[in-house]
Short mmCIF file of C-alpha atoms in Angstrom, two decimals:
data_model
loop_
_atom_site.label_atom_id
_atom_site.label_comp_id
_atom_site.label_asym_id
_atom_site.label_seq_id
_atom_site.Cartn_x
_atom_site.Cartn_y
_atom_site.Cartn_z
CA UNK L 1 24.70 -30.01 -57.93
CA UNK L 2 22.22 -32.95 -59.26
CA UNK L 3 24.23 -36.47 -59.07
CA UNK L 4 23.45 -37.70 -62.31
CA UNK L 5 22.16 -41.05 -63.05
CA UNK L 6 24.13 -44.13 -62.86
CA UNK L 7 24.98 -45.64 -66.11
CA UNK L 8 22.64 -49.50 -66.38
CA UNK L 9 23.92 -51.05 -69.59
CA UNK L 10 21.51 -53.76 -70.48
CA UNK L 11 22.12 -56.70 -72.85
CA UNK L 12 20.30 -59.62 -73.99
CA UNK L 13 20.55 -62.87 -72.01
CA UNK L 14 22.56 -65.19 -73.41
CA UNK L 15 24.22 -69.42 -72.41
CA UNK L 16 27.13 -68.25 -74.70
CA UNK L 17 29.70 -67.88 -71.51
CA UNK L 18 32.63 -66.31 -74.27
CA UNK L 19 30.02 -63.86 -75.13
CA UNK L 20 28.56 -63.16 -71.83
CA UNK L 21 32.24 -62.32 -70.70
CA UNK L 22 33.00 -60.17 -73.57
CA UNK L 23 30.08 -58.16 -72.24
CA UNK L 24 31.00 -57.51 -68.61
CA UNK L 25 35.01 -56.84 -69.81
CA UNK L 26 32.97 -53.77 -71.94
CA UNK L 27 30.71 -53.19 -69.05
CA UNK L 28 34.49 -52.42 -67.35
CA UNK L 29 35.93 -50.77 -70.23
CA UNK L 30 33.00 -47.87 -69.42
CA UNK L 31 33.55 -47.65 -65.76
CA UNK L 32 37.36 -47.19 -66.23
CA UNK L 33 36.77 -44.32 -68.67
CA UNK L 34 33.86 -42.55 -66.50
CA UNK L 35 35.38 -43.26 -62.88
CA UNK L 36 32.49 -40.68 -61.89
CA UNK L 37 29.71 -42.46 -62.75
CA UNK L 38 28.55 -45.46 -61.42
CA UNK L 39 28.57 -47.66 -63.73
CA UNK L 40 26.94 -51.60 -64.30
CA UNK L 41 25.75 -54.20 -66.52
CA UNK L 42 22.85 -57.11 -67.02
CA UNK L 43 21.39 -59.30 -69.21
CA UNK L 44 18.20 -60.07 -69.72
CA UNK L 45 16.54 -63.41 -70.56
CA UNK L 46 18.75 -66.58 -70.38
CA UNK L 47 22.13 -67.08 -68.67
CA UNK L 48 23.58 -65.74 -65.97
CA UNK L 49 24.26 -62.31 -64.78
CA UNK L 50 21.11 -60.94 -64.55
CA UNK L 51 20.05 -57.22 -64.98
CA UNK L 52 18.43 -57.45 -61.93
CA UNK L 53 21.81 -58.28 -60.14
CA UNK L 54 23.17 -54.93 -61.31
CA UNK L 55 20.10 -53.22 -60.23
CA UNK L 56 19.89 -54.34 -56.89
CA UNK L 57 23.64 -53.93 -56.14
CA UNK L 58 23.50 -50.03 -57.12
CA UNK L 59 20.40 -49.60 -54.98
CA UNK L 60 22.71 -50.61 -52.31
CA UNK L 61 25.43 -48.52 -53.38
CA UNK L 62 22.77 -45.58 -52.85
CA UNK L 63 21.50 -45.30 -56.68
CA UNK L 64 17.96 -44.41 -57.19
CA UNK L 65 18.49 -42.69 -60.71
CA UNK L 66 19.02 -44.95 -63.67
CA UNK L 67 19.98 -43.91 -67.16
CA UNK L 68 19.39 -47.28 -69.40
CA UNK L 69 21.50 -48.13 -72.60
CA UNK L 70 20.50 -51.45 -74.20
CA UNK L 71 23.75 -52.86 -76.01
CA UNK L 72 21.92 -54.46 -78.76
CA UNK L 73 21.64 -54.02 -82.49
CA UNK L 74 18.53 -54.37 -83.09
CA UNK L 75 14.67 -54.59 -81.04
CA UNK L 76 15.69 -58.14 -80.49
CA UNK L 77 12.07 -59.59 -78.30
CA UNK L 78 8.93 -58.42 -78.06
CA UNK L 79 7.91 -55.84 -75.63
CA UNK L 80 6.31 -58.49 -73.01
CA UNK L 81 9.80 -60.45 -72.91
CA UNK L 82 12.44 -57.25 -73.87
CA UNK L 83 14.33 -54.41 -71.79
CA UNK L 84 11.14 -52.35 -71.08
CA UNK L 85 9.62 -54.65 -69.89
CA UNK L 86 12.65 -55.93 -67.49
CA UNK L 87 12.35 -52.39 -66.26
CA UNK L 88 9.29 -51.90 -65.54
CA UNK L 89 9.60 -55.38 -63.44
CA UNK L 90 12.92 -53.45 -61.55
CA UNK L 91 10.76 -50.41 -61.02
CA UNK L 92 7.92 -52.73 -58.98
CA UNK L 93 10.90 -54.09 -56.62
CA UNK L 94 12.06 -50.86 -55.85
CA UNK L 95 9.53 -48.09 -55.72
CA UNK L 96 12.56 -45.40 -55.23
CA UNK L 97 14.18 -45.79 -58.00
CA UNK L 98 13.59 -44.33 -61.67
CA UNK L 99 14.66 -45.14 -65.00
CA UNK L 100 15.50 -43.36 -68.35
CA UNK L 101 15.91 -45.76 -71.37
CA UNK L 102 17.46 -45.84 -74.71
CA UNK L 103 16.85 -46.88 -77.98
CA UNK L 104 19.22 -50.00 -79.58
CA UNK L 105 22.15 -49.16 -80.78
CA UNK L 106 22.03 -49.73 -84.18
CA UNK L 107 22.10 -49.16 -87.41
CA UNK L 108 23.93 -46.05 -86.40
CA UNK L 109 26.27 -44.11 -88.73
CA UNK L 110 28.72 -44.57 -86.19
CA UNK L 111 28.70 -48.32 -86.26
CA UNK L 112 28.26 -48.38 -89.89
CA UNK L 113 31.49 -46.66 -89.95
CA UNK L 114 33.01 -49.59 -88.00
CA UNK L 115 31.71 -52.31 -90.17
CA UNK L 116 33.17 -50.49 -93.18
CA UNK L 117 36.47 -50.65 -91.34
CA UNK L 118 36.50 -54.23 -90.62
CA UNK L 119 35.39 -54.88 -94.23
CA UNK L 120 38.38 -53.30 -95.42
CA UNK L 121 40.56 -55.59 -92.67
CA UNK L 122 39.44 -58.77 -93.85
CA UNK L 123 40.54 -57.34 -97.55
CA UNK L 124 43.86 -57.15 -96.41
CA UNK L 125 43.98 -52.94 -95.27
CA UNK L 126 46.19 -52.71 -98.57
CA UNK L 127 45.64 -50.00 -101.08
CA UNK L 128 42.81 -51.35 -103.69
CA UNK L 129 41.25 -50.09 -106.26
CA UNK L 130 37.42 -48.70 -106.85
CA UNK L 131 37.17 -52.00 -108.83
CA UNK L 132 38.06 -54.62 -106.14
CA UNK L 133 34.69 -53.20 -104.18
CA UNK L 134 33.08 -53.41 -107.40
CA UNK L 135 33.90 -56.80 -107.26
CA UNK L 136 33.15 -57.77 -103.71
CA UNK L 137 29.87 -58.47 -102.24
CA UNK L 138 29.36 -58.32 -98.30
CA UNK L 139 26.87 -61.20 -96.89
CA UNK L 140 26.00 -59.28 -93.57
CA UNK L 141 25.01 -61.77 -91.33
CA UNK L 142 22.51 -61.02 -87.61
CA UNK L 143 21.37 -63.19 -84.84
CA UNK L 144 17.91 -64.17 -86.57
CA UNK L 145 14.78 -63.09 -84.12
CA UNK L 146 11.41 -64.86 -84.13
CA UNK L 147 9.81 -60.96 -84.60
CA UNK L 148 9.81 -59.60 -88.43
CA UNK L 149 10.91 -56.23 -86.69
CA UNK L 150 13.99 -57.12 -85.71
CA UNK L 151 14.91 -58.79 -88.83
CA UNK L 152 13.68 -55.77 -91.01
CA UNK L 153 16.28 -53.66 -89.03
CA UNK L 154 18.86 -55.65 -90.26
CA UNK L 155 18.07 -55.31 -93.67
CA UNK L 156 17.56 -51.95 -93.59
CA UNK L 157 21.23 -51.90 -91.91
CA UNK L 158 22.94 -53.72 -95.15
CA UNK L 159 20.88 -50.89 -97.52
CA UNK L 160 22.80 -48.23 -95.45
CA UNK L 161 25.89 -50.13 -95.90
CA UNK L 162 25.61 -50.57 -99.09
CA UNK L 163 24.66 -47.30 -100.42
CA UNK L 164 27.80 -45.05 -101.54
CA UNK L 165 30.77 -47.46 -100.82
CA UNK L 166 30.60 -48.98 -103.83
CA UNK L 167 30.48 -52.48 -103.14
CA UNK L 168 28.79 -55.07 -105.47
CA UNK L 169 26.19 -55.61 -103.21
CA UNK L 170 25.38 -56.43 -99.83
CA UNK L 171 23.06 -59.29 -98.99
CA UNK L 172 21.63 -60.47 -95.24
CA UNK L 173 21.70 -63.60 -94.15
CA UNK L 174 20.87 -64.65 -90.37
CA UNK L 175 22.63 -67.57 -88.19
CA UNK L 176 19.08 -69.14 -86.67
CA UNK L 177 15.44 -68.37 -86.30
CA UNK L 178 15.01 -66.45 -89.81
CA UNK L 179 16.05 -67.39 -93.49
CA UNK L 180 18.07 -67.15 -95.08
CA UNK L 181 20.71 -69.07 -93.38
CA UNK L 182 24.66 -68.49 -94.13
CA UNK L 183 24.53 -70.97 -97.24
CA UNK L 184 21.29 -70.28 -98.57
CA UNK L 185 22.60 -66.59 -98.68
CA UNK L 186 25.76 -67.66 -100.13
CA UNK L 187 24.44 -69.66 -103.04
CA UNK L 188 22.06 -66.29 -103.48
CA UNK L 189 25.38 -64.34 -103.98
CA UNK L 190 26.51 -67.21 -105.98
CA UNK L 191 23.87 -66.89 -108.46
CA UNK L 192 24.17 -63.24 -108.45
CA UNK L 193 27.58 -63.31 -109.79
CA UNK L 194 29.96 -62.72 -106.93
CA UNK L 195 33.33 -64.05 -107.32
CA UNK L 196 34.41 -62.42 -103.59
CA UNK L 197 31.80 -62.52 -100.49
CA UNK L 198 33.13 -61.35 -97.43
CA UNK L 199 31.23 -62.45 -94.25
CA UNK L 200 30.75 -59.42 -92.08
CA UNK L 201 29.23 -60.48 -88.81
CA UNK L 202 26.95 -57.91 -87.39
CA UNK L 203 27.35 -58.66 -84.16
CA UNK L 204 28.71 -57.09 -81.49
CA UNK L 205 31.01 -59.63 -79.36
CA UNK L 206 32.15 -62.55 -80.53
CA UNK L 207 30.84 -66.01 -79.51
CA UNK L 208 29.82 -69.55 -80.58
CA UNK L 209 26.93 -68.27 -83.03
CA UNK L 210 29.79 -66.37 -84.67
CA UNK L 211 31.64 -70.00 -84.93
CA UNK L 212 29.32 -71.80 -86.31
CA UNK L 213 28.59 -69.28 -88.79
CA UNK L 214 31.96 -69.14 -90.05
CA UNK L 215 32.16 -72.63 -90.04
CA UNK L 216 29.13 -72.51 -92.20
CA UNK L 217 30.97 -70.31 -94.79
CA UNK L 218 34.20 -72.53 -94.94
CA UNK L 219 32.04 -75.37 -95.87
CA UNK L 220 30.45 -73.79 -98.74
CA UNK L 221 33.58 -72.31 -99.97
CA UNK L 222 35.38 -75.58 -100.13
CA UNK L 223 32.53 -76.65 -102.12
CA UNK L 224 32.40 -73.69 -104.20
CA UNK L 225 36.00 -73.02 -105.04
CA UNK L 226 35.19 -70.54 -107.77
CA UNK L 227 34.09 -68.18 -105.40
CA UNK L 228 36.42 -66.71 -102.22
CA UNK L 229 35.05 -66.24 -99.17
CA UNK L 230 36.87 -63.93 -96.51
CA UNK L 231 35.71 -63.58 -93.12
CA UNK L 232 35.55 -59.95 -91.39
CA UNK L 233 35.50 -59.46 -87.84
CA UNK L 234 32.80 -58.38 -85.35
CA UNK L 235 32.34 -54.80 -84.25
CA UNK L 236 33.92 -55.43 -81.04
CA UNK L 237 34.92 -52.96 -77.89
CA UNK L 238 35.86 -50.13 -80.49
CA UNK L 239 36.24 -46.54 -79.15
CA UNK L 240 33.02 -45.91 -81.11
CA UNK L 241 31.16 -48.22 -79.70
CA UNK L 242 32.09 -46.87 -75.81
CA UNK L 243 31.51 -43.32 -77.54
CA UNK L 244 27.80 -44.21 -78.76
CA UNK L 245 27.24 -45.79 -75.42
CA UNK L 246 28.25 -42.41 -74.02
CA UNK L 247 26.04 -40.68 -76.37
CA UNK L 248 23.23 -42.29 -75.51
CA UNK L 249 23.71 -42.48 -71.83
CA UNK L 250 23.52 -38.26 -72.07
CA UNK L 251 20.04 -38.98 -74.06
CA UNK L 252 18.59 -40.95 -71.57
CA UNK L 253 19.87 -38.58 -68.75
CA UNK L 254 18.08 -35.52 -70.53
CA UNK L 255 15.26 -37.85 -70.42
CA UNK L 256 15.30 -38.75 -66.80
CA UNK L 257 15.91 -34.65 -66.03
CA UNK L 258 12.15 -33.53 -67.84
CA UNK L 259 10.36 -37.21 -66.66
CA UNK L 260 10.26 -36.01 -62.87
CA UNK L 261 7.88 -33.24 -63.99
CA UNK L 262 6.41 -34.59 -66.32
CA UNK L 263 2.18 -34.93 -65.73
CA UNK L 264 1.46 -37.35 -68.95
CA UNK L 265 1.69 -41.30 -68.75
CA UNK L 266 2.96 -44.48 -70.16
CA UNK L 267 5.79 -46.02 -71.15
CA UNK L 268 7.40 -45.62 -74.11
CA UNK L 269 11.38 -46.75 -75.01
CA UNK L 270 12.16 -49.57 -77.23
CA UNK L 271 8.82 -51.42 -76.48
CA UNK L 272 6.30 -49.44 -77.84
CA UNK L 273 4.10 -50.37 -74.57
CA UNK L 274 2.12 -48.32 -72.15
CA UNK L 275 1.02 -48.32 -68.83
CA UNK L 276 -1.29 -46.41 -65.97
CA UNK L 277 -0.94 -43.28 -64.73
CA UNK L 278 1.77 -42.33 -61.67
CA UNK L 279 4.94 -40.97 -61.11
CA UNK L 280 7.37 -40.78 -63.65
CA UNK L 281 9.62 -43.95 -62.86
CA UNK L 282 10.17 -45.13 -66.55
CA UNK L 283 11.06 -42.78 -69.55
CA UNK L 284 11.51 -43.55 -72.98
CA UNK L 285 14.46 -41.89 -74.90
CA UNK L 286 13.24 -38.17 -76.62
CA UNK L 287 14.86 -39.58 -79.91
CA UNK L 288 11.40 -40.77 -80.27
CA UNK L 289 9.48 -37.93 -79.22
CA UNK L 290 8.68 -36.73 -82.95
CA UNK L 291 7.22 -40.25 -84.76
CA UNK L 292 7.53 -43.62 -83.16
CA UNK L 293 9.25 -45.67 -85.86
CA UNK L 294 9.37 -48.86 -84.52
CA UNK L 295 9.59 -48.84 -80.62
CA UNK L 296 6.00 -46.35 -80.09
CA UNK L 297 5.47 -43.15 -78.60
CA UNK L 298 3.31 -42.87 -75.70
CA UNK L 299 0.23 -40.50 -75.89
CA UNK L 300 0.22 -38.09 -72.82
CA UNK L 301 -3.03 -38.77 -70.08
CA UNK L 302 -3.65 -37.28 -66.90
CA UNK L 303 -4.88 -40.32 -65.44
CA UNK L 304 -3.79 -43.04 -67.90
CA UNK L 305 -1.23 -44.66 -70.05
CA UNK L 306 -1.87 -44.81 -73.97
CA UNK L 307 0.62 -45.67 -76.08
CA UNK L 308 2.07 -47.88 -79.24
CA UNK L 309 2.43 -46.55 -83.16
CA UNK L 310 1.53 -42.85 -82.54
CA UNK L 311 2.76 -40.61 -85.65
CA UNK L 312 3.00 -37.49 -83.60
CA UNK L 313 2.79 -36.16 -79.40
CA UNK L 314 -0.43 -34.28 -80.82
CA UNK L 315 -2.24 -37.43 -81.47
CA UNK L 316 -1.57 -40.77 -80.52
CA UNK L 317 -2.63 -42.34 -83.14
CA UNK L 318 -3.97 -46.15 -83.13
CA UNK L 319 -2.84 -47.76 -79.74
CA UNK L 320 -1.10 -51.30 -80.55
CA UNK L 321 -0.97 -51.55 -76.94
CA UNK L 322 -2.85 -49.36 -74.71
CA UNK L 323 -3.48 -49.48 -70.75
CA UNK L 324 -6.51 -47.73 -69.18
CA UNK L 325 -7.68 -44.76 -71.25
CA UNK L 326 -8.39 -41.54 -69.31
CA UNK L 327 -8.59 -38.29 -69.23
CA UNK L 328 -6.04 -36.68 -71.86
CA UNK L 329 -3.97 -33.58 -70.00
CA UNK L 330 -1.80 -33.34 -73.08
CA UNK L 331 -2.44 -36.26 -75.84
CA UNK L 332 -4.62 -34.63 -78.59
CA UNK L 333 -7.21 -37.73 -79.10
CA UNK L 334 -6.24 -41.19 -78.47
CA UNK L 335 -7.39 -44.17 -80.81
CA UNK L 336 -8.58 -47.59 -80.49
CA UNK L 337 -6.43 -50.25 -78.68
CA UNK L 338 -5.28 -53.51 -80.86
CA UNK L 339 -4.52 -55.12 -77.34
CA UNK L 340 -5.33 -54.54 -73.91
CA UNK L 341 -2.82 -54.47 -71.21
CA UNK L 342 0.66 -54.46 -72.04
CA UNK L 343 3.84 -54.97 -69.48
CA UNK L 344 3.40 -51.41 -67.69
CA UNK L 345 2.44 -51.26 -63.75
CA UNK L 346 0.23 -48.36 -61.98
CA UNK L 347 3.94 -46.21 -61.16
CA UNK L 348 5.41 -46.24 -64.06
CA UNK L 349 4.79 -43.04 -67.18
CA UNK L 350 7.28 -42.02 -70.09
CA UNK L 351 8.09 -38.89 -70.98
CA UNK L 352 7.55 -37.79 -74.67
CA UNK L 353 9.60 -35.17 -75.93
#
């Protein structure tokens, strides 16, 4: 029997030491419930505990077969500076191993289905009426990202939210690098009519950006009195949240299973990058096998990586990031590159469901 891939959750980096704990005790949560998979955790970017320190410490544990999961929301960097391109670093320092990866996390019916719970916990879980949603508009408030990608995700998050549970309305706000801020979002809802805005943090773990942003929200509603404010809680370790994980993990190992044979290159998984031709040591997920949405398909080459927006396998499309074009074994035609080199290194190729 094949020993399947070990389980390499991957966050983003972060100073907040609350939030970076909340991680790991999740991280442990997931190795408790699957005691027969090897399971670790990183982050990428700033703080401490590094993805590379889980890496290296399954390689010595005998690993060579990764299944990725990032624990994010949303595509939160660019592909030079996110989780692709972290792995395609960890795939240079050790030319064993492999790597499957998933998409983000969110906005997944699953988690959507959280959110609507802890809405209806920071109403007081009582028995209400159709008319106290009516009444009630959520202010669904993100990390803010310098990349109008990862901001557009969250917006299209509160529309899914929003449509069918009757609330007044649901408005996005973000706690730093995009607008609108927390009170800038609040006096929108003011103006709007709301007489109840409950802050629903769409975040993950808890942490100081969550504090400030609350703290944000008290001050405007002591200066608004005619409107209540009620905070809701984050999503938190919920059993859906390990059971998405899960989900995802099996994606990512179906992935891994077809990239060994696979004869086309690139990379493709939340980056929308592509690299040279080689063995197939990095995978994207096959959720995005059929059109690219926003993390790219790779085009298949015999002898080179072409990848970015591609609508379909058939054709790649316009190449927002392309490596060496070549000879194509199974992309129909390949178009022009926006950019030139992206993150990718001579190993690494996705496979492309």
């Amino acid at each position: 029997m094949t020993t399947p891939p070990a389980l390499l959750i991957a966050g983003t980096g972060t100073r907040d030491e609350g939030h970076a704990a909340a991680f790991h005790d999740f991280v442990g949560e997931l190795a408790a419930r699957r005691p027969d998979l090897p399971v670790a955790g990183g982050l990428i970017g700033p703080g401490s505990h590094p993805l590379s320190a889980a890496v290296t410490r399954l390689i010595g544990e005998g690993v060579t077969r990764f299944a990725v999961v990032p624990l994010t929301l949303n595509p939160a960097a660019c592909p030079r500076d996110g989780i692709a391109s972290a792995l395609a670093r960890e795939a240079e320092r050790h030319a064993d191993a492999s790597f499957a990866c998933a998409p983000p996390l969110g906005p997944h019916p699953t988690l959507l289905g959280v959110l609507e719970r802890r809405l209806d916990e920071a109403l007081g879980n009582r028995p209400r009426l159709p008319s106290d949603r009516a009444e009630t508009t959520v202010l669904l408030v993100s990390d803010g990202s310098p990349h109008p990608e990862a901001n557009a995700e969250v917006h299209r998050a509160a529309r899914l939210l929003w449509e069918g549970r009757g609330f007044a309305g649901v408005e996005v706000a973000f706690a730093s690098l995009a607008a609108p801020d927390v009170t800038s979002a609040l006096d929108r809802c003011a103006k709007l009519g709301a007489r109840r805005v409950v802050l629903l943090p769409y975040f993950l773990f808890a942490g100081d950006a969550l504090e400030r942003v609350r703290q944000q929200a008290e001050g405007w509603g002591l200066a608004h009195p005619e409107v209540e404010v009620v905070s809701a809680d984050v999503i938190g370790p919920a059993w859906e949240l390990a059971d998405l994980v899960m989900e995802r993990y099996e994606d990512a190992t179906r992935t891994a299973g077809t990239a060994g044979a696979a004869e086309s290159a690139g990379i493709a998984g939340q980056s929308g990058a592509a690299g040279t031709a080689g063995s197939a040591r990095i995978a994207g997920t096959g959720r995005s096998a059929g059109t690219a949405g926003s993390t790219g398909t790779a085009g298949s080459a015999g002898t080179a990586g072409i990848a970015g927006t591609g609508r379909s396998v058939g054709a790649a499309g316009t190449a927002r990031t392309a490596g060496t074009a070549g000879t194509g074994r199974s992309a129909g035609t390949a178009g022009a590159a926006d950019e030139p080199h992206a993150f990718a290194h001579a190993d690494a190729r996705a496979d492309v469901r």
